Each structure stands twice: as structure tokens, then as C-alpha cells.
Coordinates of C-alpha atoms and ligand atoms in Angstrom, one line a residue:
X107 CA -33.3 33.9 36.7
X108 CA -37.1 33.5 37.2
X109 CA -38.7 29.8 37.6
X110 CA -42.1 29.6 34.8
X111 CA -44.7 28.5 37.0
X112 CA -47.8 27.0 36.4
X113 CA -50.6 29.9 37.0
X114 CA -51.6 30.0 40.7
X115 CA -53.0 33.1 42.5
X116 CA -50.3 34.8 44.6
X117 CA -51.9 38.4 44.4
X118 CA -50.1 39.7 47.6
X119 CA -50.4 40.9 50.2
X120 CA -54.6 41.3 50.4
X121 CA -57.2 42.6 52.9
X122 CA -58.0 40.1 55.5
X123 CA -61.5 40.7 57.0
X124 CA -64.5 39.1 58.7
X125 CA -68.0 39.5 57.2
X126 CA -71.1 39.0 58.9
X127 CA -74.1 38.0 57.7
X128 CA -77.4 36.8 59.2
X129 CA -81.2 35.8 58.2
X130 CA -84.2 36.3 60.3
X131 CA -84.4 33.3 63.0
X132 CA -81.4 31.6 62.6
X133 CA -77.9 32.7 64.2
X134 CA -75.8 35.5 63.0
X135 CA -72.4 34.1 61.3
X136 CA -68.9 35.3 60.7
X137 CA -66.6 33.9 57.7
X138 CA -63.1 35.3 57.5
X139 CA -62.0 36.2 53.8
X140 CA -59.3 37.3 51.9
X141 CA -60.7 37.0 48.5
X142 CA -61.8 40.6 48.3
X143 CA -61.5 43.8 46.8
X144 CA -62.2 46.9 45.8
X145 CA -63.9 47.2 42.4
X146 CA -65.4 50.3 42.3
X147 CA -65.5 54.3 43.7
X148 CA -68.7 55.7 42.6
X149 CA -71.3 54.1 43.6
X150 CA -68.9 52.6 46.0
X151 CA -68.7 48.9 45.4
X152 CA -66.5 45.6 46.5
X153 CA -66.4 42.4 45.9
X154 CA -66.5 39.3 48.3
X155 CA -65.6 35.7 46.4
X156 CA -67.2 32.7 48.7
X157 CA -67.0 28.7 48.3
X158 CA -70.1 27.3 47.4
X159 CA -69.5 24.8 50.7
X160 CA -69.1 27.4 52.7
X161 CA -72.2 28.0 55.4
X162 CA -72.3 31.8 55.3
X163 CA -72.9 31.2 51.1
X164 CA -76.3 30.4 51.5
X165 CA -76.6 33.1 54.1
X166 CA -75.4 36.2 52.0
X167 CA -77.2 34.7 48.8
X168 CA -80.4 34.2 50.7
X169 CA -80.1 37.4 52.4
X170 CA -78.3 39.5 50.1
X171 CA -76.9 41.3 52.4
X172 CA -73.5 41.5 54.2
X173 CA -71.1 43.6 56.1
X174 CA -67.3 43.9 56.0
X175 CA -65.5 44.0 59.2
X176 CA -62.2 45.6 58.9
X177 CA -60.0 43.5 61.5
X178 CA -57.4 45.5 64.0
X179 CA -54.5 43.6 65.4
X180 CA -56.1 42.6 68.3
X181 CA -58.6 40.4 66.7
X182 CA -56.3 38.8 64.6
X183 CA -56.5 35.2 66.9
X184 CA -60.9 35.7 66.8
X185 CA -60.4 36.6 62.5
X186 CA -57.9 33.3 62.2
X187 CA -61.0 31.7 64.3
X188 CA -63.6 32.4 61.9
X189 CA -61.7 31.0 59.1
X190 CA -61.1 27.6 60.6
X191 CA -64.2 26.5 62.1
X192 CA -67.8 26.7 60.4
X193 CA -70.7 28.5 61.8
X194 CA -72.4 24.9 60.9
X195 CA -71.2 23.7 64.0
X196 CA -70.8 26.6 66.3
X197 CA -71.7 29.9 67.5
X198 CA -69.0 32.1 66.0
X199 CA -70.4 35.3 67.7
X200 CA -71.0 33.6 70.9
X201 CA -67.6 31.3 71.0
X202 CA -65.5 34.6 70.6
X203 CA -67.5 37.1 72.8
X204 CA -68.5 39.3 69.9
X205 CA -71.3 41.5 69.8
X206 CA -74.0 41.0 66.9
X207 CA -74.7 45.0 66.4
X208 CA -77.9 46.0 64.5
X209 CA -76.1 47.3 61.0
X210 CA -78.2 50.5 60.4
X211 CA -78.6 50.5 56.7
X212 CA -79.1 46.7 56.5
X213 CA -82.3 44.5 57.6
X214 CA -80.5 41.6 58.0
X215 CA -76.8 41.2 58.6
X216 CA -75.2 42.5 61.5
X217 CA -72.3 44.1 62.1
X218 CA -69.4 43.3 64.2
X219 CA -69.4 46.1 67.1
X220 CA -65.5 45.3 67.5
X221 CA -64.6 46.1 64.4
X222 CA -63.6 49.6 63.9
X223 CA -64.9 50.3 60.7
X224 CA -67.6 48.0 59.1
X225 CA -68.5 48.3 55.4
X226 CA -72.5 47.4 54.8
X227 CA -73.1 46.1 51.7
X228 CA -76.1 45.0 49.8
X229 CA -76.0 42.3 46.9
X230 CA -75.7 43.7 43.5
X231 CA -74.4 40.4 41.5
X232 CA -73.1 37.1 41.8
X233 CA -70.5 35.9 39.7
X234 CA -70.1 32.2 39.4
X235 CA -66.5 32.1 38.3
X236 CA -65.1 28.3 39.4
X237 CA -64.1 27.6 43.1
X238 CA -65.6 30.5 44.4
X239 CA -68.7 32.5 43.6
X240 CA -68.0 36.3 43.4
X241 CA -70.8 38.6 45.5
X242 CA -70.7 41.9 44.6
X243 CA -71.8 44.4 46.9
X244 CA -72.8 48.0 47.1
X245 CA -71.2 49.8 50.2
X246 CA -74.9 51.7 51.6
X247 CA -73.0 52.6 54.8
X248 CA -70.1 53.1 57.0
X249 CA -69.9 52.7 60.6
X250 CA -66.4 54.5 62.1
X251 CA -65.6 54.1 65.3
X252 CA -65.2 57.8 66.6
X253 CA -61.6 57.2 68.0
X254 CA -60.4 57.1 64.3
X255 CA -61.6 60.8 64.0
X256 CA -58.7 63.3 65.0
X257 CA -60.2 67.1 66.0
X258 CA -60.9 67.9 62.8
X259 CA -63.1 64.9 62.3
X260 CA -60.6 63.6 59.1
X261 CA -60.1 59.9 59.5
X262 CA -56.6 58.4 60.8
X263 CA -57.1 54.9 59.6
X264 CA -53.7 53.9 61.0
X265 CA -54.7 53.9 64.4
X266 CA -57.3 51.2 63.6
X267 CA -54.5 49.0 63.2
X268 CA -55.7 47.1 60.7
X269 CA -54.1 43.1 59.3
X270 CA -53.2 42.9 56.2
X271 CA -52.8 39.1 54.7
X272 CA -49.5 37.1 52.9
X273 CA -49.4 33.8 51.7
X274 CA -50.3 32.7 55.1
X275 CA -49.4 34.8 57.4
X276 CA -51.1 37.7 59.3
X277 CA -49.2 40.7 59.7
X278 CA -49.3 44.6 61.3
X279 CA -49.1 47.3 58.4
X280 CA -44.6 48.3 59.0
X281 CA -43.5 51.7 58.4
X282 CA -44.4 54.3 56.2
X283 CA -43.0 54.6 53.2
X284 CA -44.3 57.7 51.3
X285 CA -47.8 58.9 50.8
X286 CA -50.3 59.4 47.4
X287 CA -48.3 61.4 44.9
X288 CA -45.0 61.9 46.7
X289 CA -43.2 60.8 43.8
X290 CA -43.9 64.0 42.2
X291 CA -44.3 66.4 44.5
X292 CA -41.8 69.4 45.0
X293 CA -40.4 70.0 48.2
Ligands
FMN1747 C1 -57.0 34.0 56.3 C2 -58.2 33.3 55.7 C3 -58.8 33.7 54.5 C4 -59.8 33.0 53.9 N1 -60.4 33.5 52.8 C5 -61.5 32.9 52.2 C6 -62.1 33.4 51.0 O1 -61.7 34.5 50.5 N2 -63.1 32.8 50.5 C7 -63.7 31.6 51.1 O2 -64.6 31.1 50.6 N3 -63.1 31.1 52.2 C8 -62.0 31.7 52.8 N4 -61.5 31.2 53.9 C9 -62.0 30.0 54.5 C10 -63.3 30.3 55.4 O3 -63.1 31.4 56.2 C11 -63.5 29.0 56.3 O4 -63.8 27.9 55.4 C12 -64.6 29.2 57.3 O5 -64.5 28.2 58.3 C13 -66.0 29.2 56.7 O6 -67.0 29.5 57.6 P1 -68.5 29.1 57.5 O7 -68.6 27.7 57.1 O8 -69.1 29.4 58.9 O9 -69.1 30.0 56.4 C14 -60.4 31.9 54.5 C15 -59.8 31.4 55.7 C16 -58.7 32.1 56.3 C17 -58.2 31.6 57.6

């Protein structure tokens, strides 16, 4: 038996990551989000949905500009951080002993040098849907952190160890379970 419910979002599990933002002569900021996705391979493109209330709105609106910070295990406590207290009233950056990085395709956000990989996006549209406003952004670059690279230079994304987000709860990726196109594939 299934109970009807009323419509709610429970799209799960989702991406959990920080994005930075800054302007010129004000502090960088850090706003953790799970409200993303990605919409689009070529031009590369994702989308970022942001409260109106939040601080960092008026930051990536002003600026448009932004960069994804994919979030490894071990920043999970400094990611749960960023979504619980506002950059209104604190450093986030300074707080958590993160390092503001110059993004090199960007002018004004930076990058989280922590982070593994960081996505840098520029603002291509804002959707005003309701609750939250929906940035989309154009990936212009990709910063990899070199220990991701195995000797052939192909990218081992597991080893970022990377959070992934359920109603609520932060968890580590669990074991693998097949990879693209196994379902098909003769042995
Ligand atoms: C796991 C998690 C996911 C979140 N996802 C979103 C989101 O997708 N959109 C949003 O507007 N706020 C989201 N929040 C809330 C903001 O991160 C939070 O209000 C934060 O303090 C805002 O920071 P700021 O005021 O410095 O911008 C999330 C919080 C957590 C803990």
C-alpha cells in the first residue's frame, strides 16, 4: 500500500555543496546548498536555487558569478557550518580556516582551495520560481586537485570522497554497484 501525499520535494539523495561567492571590498562568503543540479552538457551548465533572505543572494546576483565547491568527507562538519550560520554575521572563511583562492576564470568569486574540485560558473539566468530563485550558471572552468589524476591523467573522482545529501543526513558514497552501461554489456 502507498500513503497519497500532499506534493512535497523528496528528490533524493542530491549533491550537497558549498558555493562561494564574493564582490570587490566586502568579505568572501560560503552558503551550503543542496538545491542543485545539473541541467546541461554542452555548453556545460548547472543550476543553483537560492532564498531570496539568504546573504550570499544579493552576492551572486550582484556579482554574477559563483563557484561550486564539491565537498569531501572531511569537510562535512565546516559544509553543515555554512548552512547554519549566515555570512551576515560572521566570517565563514575565516571561522573555519578556509582559504579564499583567486578562481582563475572568475573576477569575483573565489574558490574554496579545500575543495577538491571547484566548478566556476558565471550567471546566465535567474529564475524566480517561488521560495527560491533559480541561478543558472555556465561552468567556464574547472579546478582538479592533481591527486584525483591517476598516471594516465583520467580522473578518479572516488578518491575525492565526495557527500552526497538525504532528507537530512550527510552520508559517504557505499559500495559500488555497477558502472554506465553494465546492464548491457557482454561479458
Ligand atoms: C544541507 C543544507 C542544504 C541547504 N540547501 C540550501 C539550498 O539549496 N538553498 C538555500 O537557499 N539554502 C539552503 N540551505 C540553507 C543555507 O545554507 C543557510 O540558510 C545559510 O546559513 C545561508 O548562508 P548566508 O546567509 O551566509 O547566505 C541549506 C542548508 C543546509 C545545512
Amino acid at each position: 500500500m502507498k500513503q497519497n501525499w500532499k506534493p512535497g520535494n523528496l528528490l533524493n539523495p542530491t549533491p550537497v555543496v558549498m558555493l562561494s561567492c564574493g564582490l570587490p571590498g566586502e568579505k568572501p562568503n560560503i552558503i551550503t546548498l543542496a538545491w542543485v543540479g545539473t541541467v546541461c552538457s554542452e555548453p556545460p551548465m548547472l543550476s543553483v536555487s537560492i532564498r531570496k533572505e539568504r546573504f550570499s543572494h544579493r552576492i551572486v546576483k550582484e556579482s554574477g558569478e559563483f563557484v561550486v565547491n564539491l565537498v569531501p568527507a572531511a569537510l562535512t562538519k565546516a559544509c553543515d557550518f555554512c548552512g547554519v550560520r549566515s555570512g551576515r554575521d560572521l566570517d565563514k572563511f575565516q571561522t573555519l580556516g578556509l582559504t579564499a583562492e583567486k578562481a582563475p576564470n572568475l573576477t569575483q568569486a573565489p574558490l574554496i582551495a579545500e575543495c577538491p574540485v571547484n566548478l566556476e560558473c558565471r550567471v546566465e539566468q535567474v529564475l524566480e520560481l517561488g521560495s527560491h530563485d533559480m541561478f543558472i550558471g555556465r561552468i567556464v572552468g574547472v579546478q582538479v586537485d592533481d591527486t584525483l589524476l591517476d598516471g594516465k591523467g583520467a580522473l578518479k573522482l572516488d578518491r575525492a570522497n565526495l557527500v552526497v545529501y538525504s532528507h537530512g543526513e550527510y552520508f559517504r558514497p557505499g559500495s559500488l554497484l555497477g558502472r554506465f552501461g553494465y546492464s548491457v554489456r557482454k561479458k
